[in-house]
Amino acid sequence: MKWNRIPLGPLETNAYILSHSDGTCLIFDPGSEGEKLIRSIEQQGWEPLAILLTHAHFDHIGAINDLLIRWKLPIYLHEKEKAWLSTPSLNGSAYFIGEKVQVAHEPHCLQNETTLTIGSFALEVLETPGHSPGSVSYYCPEIEAVFSGDVLFAGSIGRTDLLGGNYEELMRSIHECLLVLPEETALLPGHGPETTIGTEMDTNPFLHGF
């Protein structure tokens, strides 16, 4: 397996494509520019199996409708943000951009930490709220990588001043769910460059020496 990072939209939200040698792939956080994302997948000849969301802010879901027109794909996200897909006042698009993002699709709701198996992929779902109430991270032990959304970044942490955000909860998620992963684990955030768990433990000024 291997992953590809594709920054999309004005906020340069990172969509990730996790591909398998059998030609299938998973799509993480398709935030914008659906045609660009579809073109990237088709150029590689990959067959998408599902859309996985770390959370349902508008800049992480904006290309879903384009993808669903091209492929019939299941969507996975935490049950706490199910309503956010179709509600601009919850996903933030009603306030931050000039159009309302609405996804009219019944998702597969994640409720607890579990192992999610889709085709040839096996991912550990980690509940990491704080940036938003239903934020999750997807850990793939096989490639030693975690897709962390907007929980932890290279040199920074997720903001907590949006709907449902909570600083104490965010720090607890980072400390108890992410920093316990092997230090060599690649951290693949929702914005900015990739880093590693060990690097953030050593150098991130927001982690207070954890």
Tab-separated table of C-alpha atoms in Angstrom:
chain	number	residue	atom	x	y	z
A	1	MET	CA	0.000	0.000	0.000
A	2	LYS	CA	0.984	3.618	-0.471
A	3	TRP	CA	-0.583	7.018	0.130
A	4	ASN	CA	-0.765	10.155	-1.981
A	5	ARG	CA	-1.514	13.643	-0.644
A	6	ILE	CA	-3.543	16.023	-2.840
A	7	PRO	CA	-4.099	19.555	-1.422
A	8	LEU	CA	-7.444	20.888	-2.621
A	9	GLY	CA	-9.325	24.187	-2.554
A	10	PRO	CA	-8.537	27.628	-1.144
A	11	LEU	CA	-7.712	26.191	2.289
A	12	GLU	CA	-5.428	23.575	0.714
A	13	THR	CA	-7.154	20.789	2.584
A	14	ASN	CA	-5.271	17.544	2.188
A	15	ALA	CA	-7.202	14.765	0.521
A	16	TYR	CA	-5.390	11.441	0.698
A	17	ILE	CA	-5.602	8.430	-1.574
A	18	LEU	CA	-4.555	5.157	0.009
A	19	SER	CA	-3.933	2.671	-2.767
A	20	HIS	CA	-3.362	-1.070	-2.734
A	21	SER	CA	-1.358	-3.200	-5.134
A	22	ASP	CA	-4.616	-4.870	-6.215
A	23	GLY	CA	-5.681	-1.597	-7.871
A	24	THR	CA	-8.222	-0.467	-5.297
A	25	CYS	CA	-8.063	2.688	-3.187
A	26	LEU	CA	-9.695	4.611	-0.368
A	27	ILE	CA	-10.371	8.359	-0.472
A	28	PHE	CA	-9.868	10.404	2.689
A	29	ASP	CA	-11.401	13.878	3.166
A	30	PRO	CA	-12.259	14.960	-0.404
A	31	GLY	CA	-12.611	18.638	0.416
A	32	SER	CA	-12.923	20.434	-2.919
A	33	GLU	CA	-12.054	20.373	-6.627
A	34	GLY	CA	-13.851	17.129	-7.324
A	35	GLU	CA	-12.876	17.017	-11.000
A	36	LYS	CA	-9.191	17.337	-10.116
A	37	LEU	CA	-9.466	14.532	-7.592
A	38	ILE	CA	-11.361	12.263	-9.985
A	39	ARG	CA	-8.815	12.927	-12.697
A	40	SER	CA	-5.935	12.025	-10.365
A	41	ILE	CA	-7.580	8.725	-9.438
A	42	GLU	CA	-8.477	7.797	-13.004
A	43	GLN	CA	-4.994	8.607	-14.287
A	44	GLN	CA	-3.620	6.011	-11.881
A	45	GLY	CA	-6.265	3.465	-12.872
A	46	TRP	CA	-7.421	2.998	-9.298
A	47	GLU	CA	-10.843	1.663	-8.296
A	48	PRO	CA	-12.199	3.604	-5.291
A	49	LEU	CA	-13.954	1.540	-2.637
A	50	ALA	CA	-15.061	4.168	-0.114
A	51	ILE	CA	-14.838	7.726	1.180
A	52	LEU	CA	-13.519	8.052	4.731
A	53	LEU	CA	-14.001	11.306	6.636
A	54	THR	CA	-11.949	12.384	9.624
A	55	HIS	CA	-14.707	14.930	10.307
A	56	ALA	CA	-17.415	16.798	8.434
A	57	HIS	CA	-16.285	20.406	8.155
A	58	PHE	CA	-17.064	21.893	4.736
A	59	ASP	CA	-13.437	21.943	3.614
A	60	HIS	CA	-13.223	18.166	4.081
A	61	ILE	CA	-16.482	17.173	2.345
A	62	GLY	CA	-16.901	19.618	-0.539
A	63	ALA	CA	-16.025	17.197	-3.335
A	64	ILE	CA	-18.167	14.294	-2.141
A	65	ASN	CA	-21.086	15.033	-4.462
A	66	ASP	CA	-18.781	15.031	-7.502
A	67	LEU	CA	-17.310	11.701	-6.439
A	68	LEU	CA	-20.742	10.168	-5.927
A	69	ILE	CA	-21.774	11.176	-9.429
A	70	ARG	CA	-18.720	9.365	-10.808
A	71	TRP	CA	-18.773	6.357	-8.451
A	72	LYS	CA	-21.301	4.816	-6.070
A	73	LEU	CA	-19.267	4.878	-2.874
A	74	PRO	CA	-20.091	4.393	0.794
A	75	ILE	CA	-19.165	7.221	3.159
A	76	TYR	CA	-17.781	6.591	6.631
A	77	LEU	CA	-17.799	9.154	9.449
A	78	HIS	CA	-18.583	9.331	13.155
A	79	GLU	CA	-22.257	9.237	14.085
A	80	LYS	CA	-21.922	12.522	16.007
A	81	GLU	CA	-21.461	14.365	12.711
A	82	LYS	CA	-23.954	12.504	10.554
A	83	ALA	CA	-26.226	15.548	10.332
A	84	TRP	CA	-23.302	17.809	9.431
A	85	LEU	CA	-23.114	16.388	5.904
A	86	SER	CA	-26.437	17.951	4.920
A	87	THR	CA	-26.511	20.968	7.231
A	88	PRO	CA	-24.447	24.031	6.211
A	89	SER	CA	-24.826	25.658	9.626
A	90	LEU	CA	-23.128	22.621	11.194
A	91	ASN	CA	-20.414	21.940	8.606
A	92	GLY	CA	-19.539	25.637	8.496
A	93	SER	CA	-20.172	26.343	4.831
A	94	ALA	CA	-23.036	28.693	5.765
A	95	TYR	CA	-20.520	31.062	7.349
A	96	PHE	CA	-17.135	30.640	5.692
A	97	ILE	CA	-17.642	30.297	1.937
A	98	GLY	CA	-19.969	31.691	-0.686
A	99	GLU	CA	-21.890	28.455	-1.223
A	100	LYS	CA	-23.598	25.930	0.995
A	101	VAL	CA	-22.152	22.437	1.068
A	102	GLN	CA	-24.818	19.755	1.398
A	103	VAL	CA	-24.357	16.018	0.921
A	104	ALA	CA	-27.638	14.113	0.659
A	105	HIS	CA	-26.288	10.616	1.234
A	106	GLU	CA	-26.830	8.151	4.072
A	107	PRO	CA	-23.385	7.450	5.561
A	108	HIS	CA	-22.033	4.480	7.451
A	109	CYS	CA	-21.759	5.814	10.979
A	110	LEU	CA	-18.806	4.945	13.176
A	111	GLN	CA	-19.735	4.688	16.841
A	112	ASN	CA	-16.736	3.278	18.687
A	113	GLU	CA	-13.075	2.620	18.195
A	114	THR	CA	-12.873	-0.413	15.965
A	115	THR	CA	-11.003	-2.031	13.103
A	116	LEU	CA	-12.549	-1.060	9.791
A	117	THR	CA	-12.034	-3.563	6.972
A	118	ILE	CA	-12.835	-2.421	3.433
A	119	GLY	CA	-11.657	-4.686	0.643
A	120	SER	CA	-7.936	-5.299	1.173
A	121	PHE	CA	-7.615	-2.418	3.652
A	122	ALA	CA	-7.655	-2.691	7.446
A	123	LEU	CA	-7.674	0.528	9.470
A	124	GLU	CA	-7.916	1.164	13.195
A	125	VAL	CA	-10.504	3.870	13.898
A	126	LEU	CA	-9.403	6.140	16.760
A	127	GLU	CA	-11.903	8.518	18.346
A	128	THR	CA	-10.058	11.851	18.542
A	129	PRO	CA	-12.617	14.583	19.336
A	130	GLY	CA	-11.745	18.138	20.286
A	131	HIS	CA	-11.463	19.914	16.960
A	132	SER	CA	-15.006	18.739	16.358
A	133	PRO	CA	-17.170	16.338	18.394
A	134	GLY	CA	-16.924	13.474	15.899
A	135	SER	CA	-13.316	13.767	14.783
A	136	VAL	CA	-11.660	10.409	14.158
A	137	SER	CA	-8.213	9.352	13.032
A	138	TYR	CA	-7.505	6.305	10.877
A	139	TYR	CA	-4.373	4.334	11.759
A	140	CYS	CA	-2.928	1.899	9.241
A	141	PRO	CA	-0.306	-0.277	10.973
A	142	GLU	CA	0.739	-1.930	7.723
A	143	ILE	CA	2.226	1.304	6.364
A	144	GLU	CA	2.839	2.916	9.778
A	145	ALA	CA	0.691	5.970	9.048
A	146	VAL	CA	-2.239	7.757	10.676
A	147	PHE	CA	-4.686	10.037	8.864
A	148	SER	CA	-5.338	12.572	11.618
A	149	GLY	CA	-7.544	15.211	9.999
A	150	ASP	CA	-7.409	18.520	11.878
A	151	VAL	CA	-6.421	17.105	15.267
A	152	LEU	CA	-2.633	17.397	15.078
A	153	PHE	CA	-0.403	19.132	12.531
A	154	ALA	CA	3.296	19.596	11.915
A	155	GLY	CA	4.187	22.056	14.656
A	156	SER	CA	0.594	22.860	15.609
A	157	ILE	CA	-2.755	21.493	16.799
A	158	GLY	CA	-6.343	21.787	15.591
A	159	ARG	CA	-8.413	24.853	16.385
A	160	THR	CA	-11.114	24.482	19.017
A	161	ASP	CA	-13.141	27.670	18.525
A	162	LEU	CA	-15.596	26.161	16.044
A	163	LEU	CA	-18.894	24.419	16.794
A	164	GLY	CA	-18.379	21.575	19.263
A	165	GLY	CA	-14.675	22.262	19.713
A	166	ASN	CA	-13.059	21.648	23.092
A	167	TYR	CA	-9.412	22.311	23.932
A	168	GLU	CA	-9.149	19.899	26.863
A	169	GLU	CA	-10.756	17.165	24.811
A	170	LEU	CA	-8.403	17.844	21.906
A	171	MET	CA	-5.323	17.602	24.091
A	172	ARG	CA	-6.609	14.388	25.641
A	173	SER	CA	-7.198	12.914	22.173
A	174	ILE	CA	-3.696	13.839	21.043
A	175	HIS	CA	-2.055	12.506	24.183
A	176	GLU	CA	-4.055	9.308	24.632
A	177	CYS	CA	-4.702	8.294	21.007
A	178	LEU	CA	-1.957	9.713	18.779
A	179	LEU	CA	1.185	10.139	20.876
A	180	VAL	CA	0.913	6.508	22.027
A	181	LEU	CA	1.463	5.304	18.452
A	182	PRO	CA	4.990	4.226	17.453
A	183	GLU	CA	7.223	7.279	17.091
A	184	GLU	CA	8.064	6.404	13.482
A	185	THR	CA	4.379	6.576	12.512
A	186	ALA	CA	3.780	9.021	9.660
A	187	LEU	CA	1.263	11.676	10.710
A	188	LEU	CA	-0.844	12.720	7.714
A	189	PRO	CA	-2.759	15.878	8.719
A	190	GLY	CA	-5.667	17.695	7.126
A	191	HIS	CA	-3.531	20.713	6.252
A	192	GLY	CA	0.170	21.242	5.701
A	193	PRO	CA	3.021	18.756	5.319
A	194	GLU	CA	3.265	15.281	6.739
A	195	THR	CA	5.353	14.703	9.847
A	196	THR	CA	5.895	11.871	12.342
A	197	ILE	CA	4.593	11.161	15.815
A	198	GLY	CA	8.137	11.249	17.190
A	199	THR	CA	8.882	14.615	15.599
A	200	GLU	CA	5.772	16.160	17.125
A	201	MET	CA	6.538	14.682	20.530
A	202	ASP	CA	9.984	16.286	20.402
A	203	THR	CA	9.307	19.636	18.747
A	204	ASN	CA	5.619	20.617	18.715
A	205	PRO	CA	5.355	23.688	21.011
A	206	PHE	CA	1.660	23.044	21.740
A	207	LEU	CA	2.154	19.639	23.342
A	208	HIS	CA	3.631	20.893	26.596
A	209	GLY	CA	6.317	18.225	26.842
A	210	PHE	CA	4.073	15.178	26.348
